[in-house]
Amino acid sequence: MQKRLKAIGKFLSSMRFGILLLVVLALTCVVGSLISQGHPMDWYLQRYPERTAALIYGLRLDDVFHSTWFLVLAVILCGNLLLCNLLHLPGLLQRFRDAADPLKTPKTARITAGVADFPEAVFEKIRMPKPKTIDAEGGKRLFSVKNRIGLWGAWVCHLGILLLIIGFTMGQVTTEEYTVYGVPGQTKPVGDTGYTVTIDDFGVQRSENDTVQQYTTLLTMRDGKTGAQQSASASVNHPAGLYGYRIYQNSVGPAAKVTVTRDGKTAQEEYVCVGDYLYVLNTPLMLYFVQYEDAYYDAGSGKTLPGYAYSTYYMGEQERAGVQVEGDTALTYGSVEISFSDPREYTLLQVKADHFSWLVLLGGVILLIGLALAFFLPMTRVWAVQEADGRWTVSAESRNAGPLFAEQFREAAGIPEAPEETNGKAGEPDA
Amino acid sequence: MGKRVNPMLNVENVLFTITVLLYVAATVFYFLFIVLKQDRLARIASLIQLLGLVVHTAALVCRGIAAGRLPLTNQYEFSTSFAWGLSLVSLIFLRRFKFPVLGAFASPVIILVIGYAALQSREIRELMPSLRSSWLGIHVSTAIIAYGSFGVSFVLGLIFLLREKMQGSAFWNSHVPSREKLDLIGYRSVCLGLLFLSFTMITGAIWAEQAWGSYWSWDPKETWSLVTWLVYAIYLHLRIRRGWKGRAAAIFAVIGFICVIFTYIGVNTFLPGLHSYA
C-alpha cells in the first residue's frame, strides 16, 4: 500500500504528469475559446445539434473557465508544481553548492581540450571570472565558474507560475465586485459594504473631431459606519483607489430626468438611466426607460427630435410601450403625469477589491526572473589541470549552450579540430 | 472639398512601398544565392534586407509622427511592426550565427506578413480611451519581439527539416550549421520568444487591470496567447524530459508558430473580443 502511494506521489510530482497537465490545459483553452461562452442552453440548441448542445451544457463547456473541473485542473497543476519544486530543492541546493567546488568537477568533462602553457588566456577569452588556483591531490588546478544562479531558473519559473495560479484562483473566489452608476449629484450604495459613492461630476473629453478621448468621474466615497469620506477621480486607465477598493471608469450611457406630477404638483423627480426601472411612489405603476435617441423621427410632427423609449407596468403587467419625444404631452394615468427631460450621460463605475492581485503580480515578476535565469544565464565552469609534463588540460561545461559554447571554447583554446563531446546532453535548465 | 492628408503619411506610404520592394529584392537575391551557390549574392541580399529594415524603421517613425503616437494600435500597424520585428530578429540571428540561408527562408515570411499589412486599412484613427496608455508601447513592442523570435524559430525548424533531406549537398553542408547547432539556435530563439511573450502577457494583464478592471478576462486573444505560451512550455519540457530535439523540436517550432499566427490573425478574424481592434 505504502509502495503504491509512493508511486502515485512520484507520478503526481513528475514532469511527465506536468506535461500531461499542460496539454490538457492547452486543449481546454482551445475549447473554451472556440465555443462561445456564457450563453443559456437555448442559445446552444439554436446553433448546435441537440446532443452536442447537451454535451456542452453537461460538461460546462459553456463556461469552461469558471467550471469546477477547470478549478480542479488548476489545483492539480499547483500540486504538481509544488511537489516538483519541493522534491527537487535538496538536489538543486547540492548542485548549486557543488558547482562552486573546484574539486567536484565532472570526471568526464563535457568539453575537453589539451592546451599549451598558459591556460589563463582561455579563461579570459571566454570571459570567465579570474580562475582560482588550487593545489589538489592530482596536481595544480585552475577553476572558474559563472552564472551559478542560472541553475535556479526552472525552479524560480515554477515558483512564479505557482504564485500566479494561486493568486488568480484566490482572486476569482474572493474578489468583491460592485457596479455603481448614475449622474452627477446622485449617491449610490456600494453593494452591501456600507460604503456609498457620490458622483460629484462626470465629463467626457473630446478631440477637435469629436472623438472621445477620455471619460472622467469625480467621486466621493463615504464610510457609512464612521462617516469618513474621501474624494478622487476615476478615468479610463486611471482607476481611483479608496478604502481598499479600486474604482474603475467602466462605461457610460444615456440618462434623463423623469418628473412625476400628481394633480399638477411635482410628486417625484429623479434621473433614470437607460435600462433602469422607476417605481412611481404611492402607485402600482412602474416605468422602464428602454432607450434614448437624440435624433428620433417623429411621424406626427415630421421633425427629428430627442426621443425617450419607455415601457410602463401596472401591477407587474406591461401596460404601455412607446416613445415620448421632446415637447410631447406627458404620459397620463388618472391624475398622475410622467414626463422625460434633460437628457445626459450617466457614468458607470466598477468598484472592486481583489485581495490577491499583488500575488499575481509577484508571480509574474518571479516568472520573468526565472525565465531570464534559465535561458540567459547558463551556468558555465572551466577548469584546468596541470599534467605531469607541466602542460595543462583545460575542460569546460556550460549548461544550455551545447555546440555553440563548444565552438567558442575551441576558438579560445586554439584547437582547430572539433572538441570531444563526451556527454550527449546539451545541458538545459533543470526541471 | 477632399479630406487633407497629413504630408507625413504620404512620406510613410512611399517608404512603405520602398520597404516592400527592398524585401522582395532581398528575397530574389537570397533565392539566387541558393540556386547559383555564390556567397556574394548572399552578402548583397543581407545588405538589401538591412537597407529594407532601415527604410522600414523610417516608415514606422513617419507613421508615428503622423499619428502623434506609437504606430502599434491596429491591424496594419501591428502587421508592419510584426514584419519589422521578424526582419530585425532574423538579421540579428543571421549576423550572430553567420548563416545567410536563414535570411533566404525568413525573407518570404517577412514578405507574407508585410503583404498582409499592405492589405489592411492605413487610415489613422484617434485612439479609444482604453488605448491611451503608456502600457501600449511596452505591451505591443514586446509582442513584436516575441512574434519575431517565434518566426525565426519557425524558419529554423523548416531549415532543419530541409537539411535532413539535403544531407548529400555540399552547399548545404558548408552553408548551413550542423543539425545540433541548428537545433540549439532554434531553441534559443524559442527561449527569447517565450521570455518576451511572458513579458507581453504580464504587461497586458497590468494594463487590462487599469483599463477594464480585470487583469485577465479569458478574452480570445488572451486565451490564445496562453495557448501559445503553453505550446512552447510543452516544447521546452519535452526537450528536457524526453529529449525531444532535432526533428521533433523542429516540427514543434512549426506548430508553435501556427499558434502565433492564429493568435494574431485567426483570433481577430474568427473570435472577436476585447482585442478586436488589434
XYZ file of C-alpha atoms in Angstrom:
709
model
C 0.000 0.000 0.000
C 2.759 2.394 1.035
C 4.675 1.446 -2.086
C 1.654 2.201 -4.233
C 1.091 5.561 -2.527
C 4.743 6.395 -3.072
C 4.436 5.513 -6.748
C 1.321 7.668 -7.085
C 3.105 10.549 -5.317
C 6.074 10.157 -7.626
C 3.852 10.224 -10.699
C 1.887 13.269 -9.475
C 5.106 15.205 -8.936
C 6.700 14.051 -12.175
C 7.440 16.172 -15.190
C 5.588 13.601 -17.305
C 2.408 14.375 -15.386
C 3.206 18.103 -15.586
C 3.466 17.877 -19.385
C 0.157 15.991 -19.497
C -1.477 18.749 -17.447
C -0.078 21.445 -19.752
C -1.502 19.587 -22.771
C -4.932 19.261 -21.105
C -4.838 22.921 -20.114
C -3.941 24.000 -23.662
C -6.749 21.878 -25.136
C -9.184 23.260 -22.564
C -8.246 26.800 -23.550
C -8.767 25.980 -27.231
C -12.219 24.517 -26.493
C -13.092 27.474 -24.253
C -12.183 29.949 -26.982
C -13.900 28.127 -29.849
C -17.210 27.580 -28.025
C -18.806 30.929 -27.275
C -19.024 31.219 -23.512
C -21.721 32.153 -21.047
C -24.948 31.698 -23.005
C -28.176 29.990 -21.893
C -28.964 26.454 -23.094
C -31.345 27.765 -25.801
C -28.519 29.639 -27.444
C -26.508 26.427 -27.904
C -29.606 24.499 -29.025
C -30.084 27.009 -31.836
C -26.502 26.634 -33.033
C -25.570 23.015 -32.380
C -27.278 19.644 -32.776
C -29.266 18.741 -29.671
C -26.766 16.132 -28.431
C -23.802 18.474 -28.904
C -25.618 21.261 -27.076
C -26.457 18.853 -24.237
C -22.805 17.791 -24.090
C -21.644 21.412 -23.997
C -24.021 22.172 -21.172
C -23.418 18.906 -19.335
C -19.632 19.292 -19.318
C -19.902 23.001 -18.530
C -18.148 23.811 -21.800
C -20.419 26.864 -21.910
C -18.426 28.373 -19.061
C -15.163 26.420 -19.125
C -13.017 28.878 -17.212
C -15.379 29.096 -14.249
C -16.288 25.413 -14.109
C -15.433 23.180 -11.174
C -13.338 20.854 -13.289
C -11.219 23.731 -14.543
C -10.655 24.783 -10.944
C -9.703 21.184 -10.078
C -7.273 21.193 -13.032
C -5.664 24.375 -11.695
C -5.383 22.860 -8.211
C -3.776 19.671 -9.599
C -1.305 21.751 -11.612
C -0.439 23.688 -8.451
C 0.093 20.396 -6.621
C 2.353 19.123 -9.379
C 4.436 22.325 -9.394
C 4.650 22.432 -5.613
C 5.700 18.770 -5.281
C 8.129 19.114 -8.172
C 9.773 22.160 -6.587
C 9.874 20.648 -3.097
C 11.329 17.339 -4.240
C 13.953 18.990 -6.429
C 15.033 21.534 -3.835
C 17.597 19.407 -1.914
C 19.251 18.167 -5.129
C 19.315 21.660 -6.556
C 20.870 23.099 -3.413
C 23.507 20.375 -3.543
C 24.253 21.089 -7.196
C 24.418 24.819 -6.518
C 26.993 24.205 -3.779
C 28.934 21.652 -5.815
C 29.094 23.972 -8.803
C 31.403 26.275 -6.841
C 33.610 23.440 -5.638
C 36.753 23.124 -7.794
C 37.204 19.522 -6.685
C 33.722 18.480 -7.751
C 34.122 18.874 -11.467
C 32.680 16.091 -13.602
C 35.083 13.168 -14.042
C 34.129 13.072 -17.681
C 34.152 16.666 -18.802
C 31.692 17.722 -21.449
C 34.293 19.519 -23.494
C 37.990 18.886 -23.051
C 40.899 20.355 -24.929
C 44.573 19.814 -24.442
C 46.268 23.178 -24.212
C 49.750 24.655 -24.018
C 51.476 26.629 -21.327
C 49.096 29.498 -20.478
C 45.543 28.301 -19.682
C 44.649 31.676 -18.089
C 44.265 33.078 -21.597
C 41.460 30.589 -22.322
C 39.552 31.738 -19.237
C 39.947 35.320 -20.335
C 38.905 34.724 -23.942
C 35.638 33.086 -22.987
C 35.004 35.833 -20.437
C 35.222 33.693 -17.351
C 35.981 35.269 -13.968
C 39.626 35.147 -12.928
C 40.335 31.491 -12.059
C 41.205 30.313 -8.554
C 44.412 28.298 -8.183
C 44.170 25.150 -6.088
C 46.870 22.695 -5.145
C 44.921 19.476 -5.329
C 45.990 15.875 -4.946
C 46.284 15.210 -8.691
C 48.270 18.373 -9.289
C 47.758 22.086 -9.615
C 44.295 23.222 -10.768
C 42.711 26.378 -12.062
C 38.959 26.771 -11.633
C 36.372 29.345 -12.554
C 32.575 29.357 -12.512
C 29.970 31.860 -13.630
C 26.172 32.129 -13.681
C 25.655 29.595 -10.905
C 22.369 31.380 -10.226
C 21.178 30.164 -13.622
C 20.749 26.712 -12.069
C 17.731 28.121 -10.228
C 15.964 29.296 -13.387
C 13.449 26.497 -13.847
C 12.794 26.289 -10.098
C 12.103 30.034 -9.916
C 9.851 29.800 -13.012
C 7.775 27.098 -11.359
C 7.516 29.177 -8.199
C 6.312 32.162 -10.235
C 3.679 30.093 -12.056
C 2.544 28.581 -8.748
C 2.059 32.042 -7.227
C 0.282 33.220 -10.376
C -2.217 30.365 -10.302
C -2.792 30.630 -6.543
C -3.216 34.414 -6.725
C -5.528 34.202 -9.731
C -7.677 31.416 -8.268
C -7.925 33.035 -4.831
C -8.747 36.335 -6.516
C -11.538 34.687 -8.520
C -13.024 33.196 -5.385
C -12.713 36.181 -3.030
C -12.988 39.264 -5.254
C -15.648 41.744 -4.178
C -17.136 43.467 -7.200
C -19.924 46.030 -7.427
C -21.218 48.461 -10.004
C -22.365 51.969 -9.229
C -23.932 54.181 -11.845
C -25.697 57.480 -12.011
C -25.493 61.142 -12.940
C -23.680 63.907 -11.034
C -25.315 64.656 -7.731
C -26.559 61.115 -7.132
C -25.349 58.996 -4.216
C -25.493 55.229 -4.560
C -24.695 52.394 -2.155
C -21.722 50.147 -2.944
C -23.491 46.805 -2.641
C -23.824 45.775 0.984
C -20.410 47.089 2.010
C -21.755 50.045 3.998
C -19.972 52.474 1.693
C -21.682 54.930 -0.612
C -20.365 56.680 -3.701
C -21.474 60.167 -4.631
C -20.908 61.147 -8.240
C -19.682 64.735 -7.907
C -19.084 65.308 -11.590
C -18.757 63.428 -14.837
C -17.169 64.685 -18.009
C -16.318 63.449 -21.479
C -13.198 64.937 -23.042
C -13.422 65.070 -26.823
C -10.911 65.915 -29.529
C -11.453 68.533 -32.251
C -13.149 65.965 -34.486
C -15.471 64.943 -31.640
C -13.764 61.621 -30.901
C -13.928 60.661 -27.243
C -10.512 60.935 -25.615
C -11.362 60.279 -22.011
C -14.212 59.754 -19.564
C -13.655 61.135 -16.074
C -15.781 60.822 -12.966
C -15.131 62.865 -9.838
C -16.494 60.963 -6.885
C -16.657 60.853 -3.128
C -16.714 57.579 -1.220
C -18.219 57.616 2.234
C -17.899 55.068 5.013
C -21.409 54.657 6.395
C -20.118 53.405 9.765
C -17.633 56.134 10.613
C -18.893 58.919 8.379
C -15.382 59.414 6.990
C -15.153 60.285 3.322
C -12.542 60.584 0.602
C -12.706 62.068 -2.879
C -10.891 61.026 -6.039
C -11.209 60.950 -9.790
C -11.527 57.841 -11.917
C -10.917 57.738 -15.644
C -10.158 55.016 -18.185
C -6.666 53.617 -17.461
C -6.529 55.640 -14.228
C -8.670 53.924 -11.594
C -9.180 55.555 -8.213
C -8.152 53.791 -5.001
C -10.275 54.458 -1.924
C -10.766 52.450 1.290
C -9.082 49.367 -0.184
C -11.267 49.409 -3.282
C -10.219 50.158 -6.842
C -12.812 52.234 -8.689
C -12.753 51.936 -12.479
C -14.385 54.161 -15.051
C -16.167 51.331 -16.804
C -18.941 52.587 -19.045
C -21.325 55.384 -19.944
C -24.880 55.577 -21.243
C -27.861 57.867 -21.597
C -29.967 59.027 -18.661
C -32.838 61.503 -18.379
C -34.799 63.339 -15.753
C -38.201 61.792 -15.084
C -40.752 64.085 -13.499
C -43.925 62.703 -11.930
C -46.685 65.161 -11.127
C -49.861 64.455 -9.240
C -52.728 66.904 -9.569
C -50.368 69.337 -11.244
C -47.827 69.283 -8.410
C -44.400 67.690 -8.675
C -44.510 64.480 -6.646
C -41.270 62.831 -7.745
C -38.286 63.914 -9.785
C -35.167 61.883 -10.414
C -32.653 60.889 -13.050
C -33.152 57.469 -14.535
C -30.545 55.619 -16.605
C -31.387 53.569 -19.665
C -32.194 50.029 -18.552
C -33.462 51.201 -15.165
C -36.892 50.949 -13.554
C -38.574 53.783 -11.671
C -41.232 52.935 -9.104
C -43.782 55.718 -9.141
C -44.369 56.499 -5.461
C -47.717 55.601 -3.905
C -48.936 53.892 -7.098
C -48.752 50.340 -8.503
C -47.081 51.901 -11.542
C -43.535 51.220 -12.727
C -41.639 52.924 -15.553
C -38.889 51.228 -17.551
C -36.513 53.505 -19.506
C -35.739 51.495 -22.675
C -33.576 53.845 -24.773
C -32.801 57.424 -25.625
C -32.241 58.698 -29.167
C -31.194 62.312 -29.688
C -32.456 62.258 -33.279
C -35.765 60.400 -33.244
C -38.011 60.915 -36.254
C -41.464 61.910 -35.049
C -44.015 60.984 -37.715
C -46.625 63.239 -36.044
C -44.701 66.477 -36.439
C -42.432 65.292 -39.275
C -39.453 66.551 -37.260
C -36.373 64.895 -35.829
C -36.404 65.337 -32.084
C -34.885 63.794 -28.989
C -36.991 60.748 -28.064
C -37.318 58.596 -24.941
C -38.446 54.979 -25.468
C -40.247 53.568 -22.419
C -42.471 50.799 -21.109
C -44.854 51.077 -18.223
C -46.016 48.291 -15.959
C -49.190 48.340 -13.919
C -49.441 45.806 -11.092
C -46.479 43.997 -12.660
C -48.083 43.612 -16.114
C -46.793 45.542 -19.099
C -49.337 48.209 -19.764
C -47.897 50.538 -22.370
C -44.803 50.940 -24.574
C -43.893 53.912 -26.689
C -41.650 56.879 -27.368
C -42.068 60.287 -25.823
C -40.463 62.973 -27.947
C -39.361 66.306 -26.528
C -42.324 68.669 -26.220
C -44.827 65.797 -26.243
C -47.621 65.704 -23.748
C -46.816 63.686 -20.639
C -47.930 60.107 -20.045
C -51.135 60.255 -18.097
C -52.518 57.784 -15.552
C -55.507 59.440 -13.946
C -54.117 62.401 -12.005
C -50.519 61.181 -12.452
C -48.418 62.551 -15.290
C -44.961 61.331 -16.235
C -42.554 63.217 -18.482
C -38.914 62.912 -19.600
C -36.472 65.817 -19.953
C -32.821 66.900 -19.612
C -31.057 64.001 -21.365
C -27.476 63.497 -20.247
C -24.878 60.783 -19.922
C -24.561 58.661 -16.831
C -21.317 57.130 -15.647
C -20.909 53.509 -14.667
C -18.192 52.728 -12.152
C -16.870 49.336 -11.221
C -15.877 49.078 -7.571
C -13.618 46.146 -6.901
C -11.423 44.694 -4.181
C -9.121 41.893 -5.347
C -7.036 40.987 -2.310
C -4.723 38.708 -4.277
C -3.778 40.787 -7.306
C -0.429 41.581 -5.640
C 0.284 37.844 -5.563
C -0.429 37.554 -9.288
C 1.911 40.474 -9.994
C 4.594 38.975 -7.760
C 4.181 35.614 -9.510
C 4.525 37.316 -12.893
C 7.708 39.127 -11.908
C 9.190 35.928 -10.419
C 8.278 34.025 -13.598
C 10.108 36.592 -15.735
C 13.168 36.433 -13.486
C 13.086 32.622 -13.648
C 12.879 32.607 -17.445
C 15.737 35.080 -17.728
C 17.862 32.975 -15.348
C 17.055 29.723 -17.116
C 17.566 30.957 -20.648
C 20.205 33.637 -20.485
C 22.469 32.810 -17.579
C 23.812 29.363 -18.369
C 25.972 28.040 -15.549
C 29.468 27.692 -17.004
C 32.531 26.103 -15.430
C 36.027 25.977 -16.807
C 38.889 24.202 -15.118
C 42.467 23.380 -15.994
C 44.543 20.546 -14.595
C 48.332 20.598 -14.807
C 49.712 17.350 -16.162
C 52.951 15.727 -15.033
C 54.812 17.248 -18.010
C 53.824 20.746 -16.898
C 51.291 21.272 -19.663
C 47.665 21.998 -18.914
C 44.443 20.287 -19.919
C 41.529 22.655 -19.936
C 37.964 21.371 -19.604
C 34.633 23.082 -19.541
C 30.926 22.615 -19.272
C 28.153 25.037 -19.985
C 24.525 24.285 -19.452
C 22.173 25.433 -22.117
C 24.880 26.269 -24.636
C 25.947 22.943 -26.196
C 27.749 23.181 -29.543
C 27.770 26.993 -29.510
C 29.799 27.066 -26.317
C 31.969 24.244 -27.619
C 32.791 26.360 -30.655
C 33.623 29.386 -28.518
C 35.749 27.239 -26.226
C 37.577 25.655 -29.123
C 38.392 29.055 -30.567
C 39.637 30.301 -27.198
C 41.765 27.225 -26.648
C 43.137 27.477 -30.176
C 42.115 23.942 -31.006
C 41.378 23.653 -34.717
C 39.573 20.323 -34.649
C 36.132 19.798 -33.115
C 36.335 19.183 -29.382
C 35.335 15.916 -27.895
C 31.711 15.947 -26.772
C 31.635 13.324 -24.092
C 28.134 13.908 -22.952
C 25.231 13.828 -25.362
C 23.118 16.265 -23.382
C 23.415 19.870 -24.473
C 22.631 20.814 -20.921
C 19.378 22.633 -20.488
C 17.705 24.054 -17.425
C 16.712 21.622 -14.751
C 13.050 20.916 -14.345
C -13.520 69.615 -50.590
C -11.441 66.457 -50.031
C -10.001 65.472 -46.688
C -6.484 66.871 -46.143
C -3.923 64.110 -45.875
C -1.097 64.513 -43.402
C 2.084 65.010 -45.525
C 3.967 62.682 -43.179
C 1.514 59.970 -44.129
C 2.427 60.430 -47.797
C 6.095 60.010 -46.888
C 5.199 56.893 -44.906
C 3.309 55.461 -47.898
C 6.327 55.968 -50.152
C 8.727 54.489 -47.581
C 6.417 51.525 -47.019
C 6.356 50.795 -50.758
C 10.168 51.060 -50.929
C 10.396 48.719 -47.932
C 8.252 46.089 -49.657
C 10.333 46.411 -52.834
C 13.596 46.057 -50.891
C 12.358 42.962 -49.065
C 11.243 41.465 -52.390
C 14.662 42.280 -53.880
C 16.393 40.690 -50.886
C 14.276 37.560 -51.347
C 15.208 37.397 -55.022
C 18.925 37.682 -54.190
C 18.629 35.073 -51.448
C 16.895 32.799 -53.939
C 19.671 33.356 -56.481
C 22.205 32.628 -53.755
C 20.587 29.242 -53.100
C 20.319 28.441 -56.800
C 23.682 29.771 -58.025
C 25.528 28.994 -54.772
C 27.506 32.247 -54.798
C 28.292 33.772 -51.396
C 28.485 37.236 -52.925
C 24.740 37.084 -53.664
C 24.010 36.255 -50.022
C 26.020 39.278 -48.892
C 24.092 41.511 -51.323
C 20.785 40.015 -50.144
C 21.505 40.595 -46.464
C 22.651 44.148 -47.239
C 19.399 44.807 -49.108
C 17.459 43.321 -46.205
C 19.338 45.591 -43.807
C 18.567 48.572 -46.032
C 14.925 47.438 -46.090
C 14.935 47.358 -42.294
C 16.322 50.901 -42.142
C 13.682 52.224 -44.577
C 11.028 50.210 -42.725
C 12.110 51.860 -39.458
C 11.862 55.278 -41.117
C 8.359 54.410 -42.375
C 7.286 53.456 -38.858
C 8.772 56.670 -37.447
C 6.895 58.737 -40.056
C 3.655 56.980 -39.212
C 4.295 57.582 -35.526
C 4.816 61.303 -36.221
C 1.720 61.455 -38.432
C -0.411 59.696 -35.820
C 1.157 61.508 -32.860
C 1.595 58.200 -31.034
C 3.313 54.828 -31.333
C 2.124 53.104 -34.512
C 1.053 49.906 -32.788
C -2.696 50.030 -32.477
C -4.471 48.478 -35.447
C -4.093 45.527 -37.825
C -1.992 47.483 -40.347
C 0.321 48.987 -37.747
C 0.820 45.751 -35.871
C 1.368 43.725 -39.073
C 4.009 46.081 -40.420
C 5.655 46.167 -36.976
C 5.494 42.353 -36.829
C 7.326 42.207 -40.198
C 9.830 44.734 -38.819
C 10.409 42.560 -35.712
C 10.839 39.447 -37.867
C 13.315 41.246 -40.099
C 15.253 42.591 -37.110
C 15.449 39.275 -35.218
C 16.355 37.324 -38.364
C 19.159 39.802 -39.182
C 20.472 39.582 -35.609
C 20.484 35.758 -35.752
C 21.937 35.855 -39.272
C 24.857 38.033 -38.165
C 25.318 36.290 -34.834
C 25.440 32.775 -36.285
C 26.770 33.735 -39.726
C 24.475 31.730 -41.903
C 22.693 33.582 -44.718
C 20.428 30.638 -45.546
C 18.384 31.836 -42.559
C 17.718 35.079 -44.451
C 16.690 33.098 -47.519
C 13.969 31.371 -45.520
C 12.997 34.332 -43.346
C 12.515 36.875 -46.146
C 9.494 35.125 -47.775
C 7.820 35.049 -44.340
C 8.575 38.769 -43.935
C 7.014 39.419 -47.342
C 3.901 37.441 -46.383
C 3.487 39.424 -43.150
C 4.144 42.816 -44.731
C 1.889 41.788 -47.632
C -0.866 41.144 -45.101
C -0.170 44.621 -43.697
C -0.491 46.140 -47.169
C -3.996 44.688 -47.446
C -5.168 46.417 -44.257
C -6.642 49.903 -43.969
C -3.909 52.511 -43.404
C -6.280 55.145 -42.103
C -5.123 56.821 -38.921
C -7.904 56.903 -36.380
C -7.972 58.510 -32.989
C -7.440 56.076 -30.183
C -10.262 54.966 -27.949
C -9.727 55.923 -24.291
C -8.624 52.424 -23.202
C -5.738 52.503 -25.719
C -4.450 55.836 -24.417
C -1.959 54.305 -22.055
C 1.795 54.229 -21.674
C 1.499 50.429 -21.413
C 0.589 50.266 -25.097
C 4.177 50.756 -26.262
C 5.656 48.241 -23.820
C 2.948 45.616 -24.330
C 2.913 45.679 -28.123
C 6.641 46.151 -28.718
C 7.442 43.108 -26.556
C 4.809 41.165 -28.532
C 6.590 42.147 -31.757
C 9.931 40.818 -30.474
C 8.211 37.642 -29.217
C 6.447 37.032 -32.531
C 9.636 37.859 -34.435
C 11.605 35.324 -32.380
C 8.969 32.636 -32.851
C 9.012 33.445 -36.559
C 12.771 32.853 -36.631
C 12.380 29.568 -34.718
C 9.766 28.528 -37.300
C 12.160 29.332 -40.134
C 14.956 27.440 -38.364
C 12.600 24.487 -37.932
C 11.930 24.464 -41.661
C 15.668 24.716 -42.425
C 16.318 21.833 -40.027
C 13.735 19.635 -41.740
C 15.135 20.524 -45.156
C 18.686 19.984 -44.014
C 17.812 16.392 -43.247
C 16.790 15.943 -46.879
C 19.897 17.746 -48.141
C 22.470 15.664 -46.321
C 24.355 14.915 -49.505
C 24.518 18.518 -50.694
C 27.953 20.071 -50.302
C 26.413 23.546 -50.452
C 24.051 22.810 -47.572
C 26.785 21.171 -45.546
C 29.053 24.188 -45.931
C 26.429 26.955 -45.648
C 24.055 25.616 -43.035
C 25.195 24.853 -39.492
C 25.198 21.303 -38.218
C 21.859 19.868 -37.133
C 22.906 20.111 -33.466
C 23.764 23.754 -33.880
C 20.593 24.500 -35.861
C 18.576 22.821 -33.143
C 20.269 24.902 -30.465
C 19.808 28.179 -32.361
C 16.132 27.322 -32.805
C 15.894 26.533 -29.104
C 17.457 29.900 -28.280
C 15.009 31.784 -30.466
C 12.136 29.957 -28.722
C 13.643 30.954 -25.347
C 13.845 34.592 -26.439
C 10.294 34.446 -27.781
C 8.914 32.815 -24.639
C 10.562 35.376 -22.380
C 9.107 38.242 -24.423
C 5.708 36.552 -24.743
C 5.599 36.207 -20.946
C 6.539 39.861 -20.660
C 3.785 40.747 -23.153
C 1.191 38.792 -21.193
C 2.209 40.269 -17.851
C 2.302 43.873 -19.088
C -1.002 43.218 -20.852
C -2.508 41.975 -17.600
C -1.336 45.085 -15.723
C -2.766 47.306 -18.439
C -6.054 45.363 -18.629
C -6.485 45.782 -14.882
C -6.200 49.552 -15.251
C -8.367 49.833 -18.348
C -11.019 47.161 -17.894
C -10.882 46.483 -14.165
C -9.764 42.890 -14.679
C -6.265 41.666 -15.420
C -7.480 38.516 -17.120
C -10.879 38.150 -18.782
C -10.423 34.963 -20.855
C -10.830 37.110 -23.929
C -9.957 35.036 -27.088
C -6.701 36.967 -27.609
C -5.649 36.368 -24.010
C -6.687 32.725 -24.164
C -4.785 32.100 -27.384
C -1.704 33.877 -26.037
C -1.891 31.413 -23.169
C -2.313 28.502 -25.621
C 0.807 29.696 -27.486
C 2.676 30.059 -24.202
C 1.618 26.533 -23.165
C 2.645 25.034 -26.516
C 6.165 26.460 -26.158
C 6.280 25.451 -22.476
C 5.388 21.892 -23.530
C 8.134 22.091 -26.187
C 10.729 23.063 -23.560
C 9.627 20.370 -21.114
C 9.636 17.705 -23.803
C 13.182 18.711 -24.746
C 14.316 18.083 -21.205
C 12.136 15.157 -20.197
C 12.013 13.139 -23.388
C 14.960 14.529 -25.281
C 12.712 15.932 -27.997
C 15.393 17.630 -30.003
C 16.207 17.802 -33.662
C 13.327 16.750 -35.886
C 10.667 16.657 -33.158
C 11.706 20.084 -31.892
C 11.677 21.475 -35.437
C 8.133 20.192 -36.006
C 7.110 21.651 -32.655
C 8.563 25.046 -33.639
C 6.429 24.984 -36.777
C 3.290 24.085 -34.766
C 4.104 26.811 -32.232
C 4.296 29.428 -34.956
C 0.944 28.305 -36.351
C -0.457 29.095 -32.877
C 1.259 32.502 -33.001
C -0.317 33.262 -36.385
C -3.722 32.107 -35.151
C -3.365 34.276 -32.050
C -2.576 37.224 -34.241
C -4.731 36.846 -37.354
C -7.111 33.942 -36.637
C -8.438 35.320 -33.365
C -9.147 38.725 -34.914
C -10.887 37.104 -37.851
C -12.888 34.360 -36.187
C -13.115 35.109 -32.458
C -13.888 38.751 -31.778
C -13.421 40.007 -28.244
C -11.934 42.831 -26.219
C -8.877 42.913 -28.521
C -10.929 43.266 -31.733
C -9.083 46.431 -32.740
C -5.651 44.747 -32.519
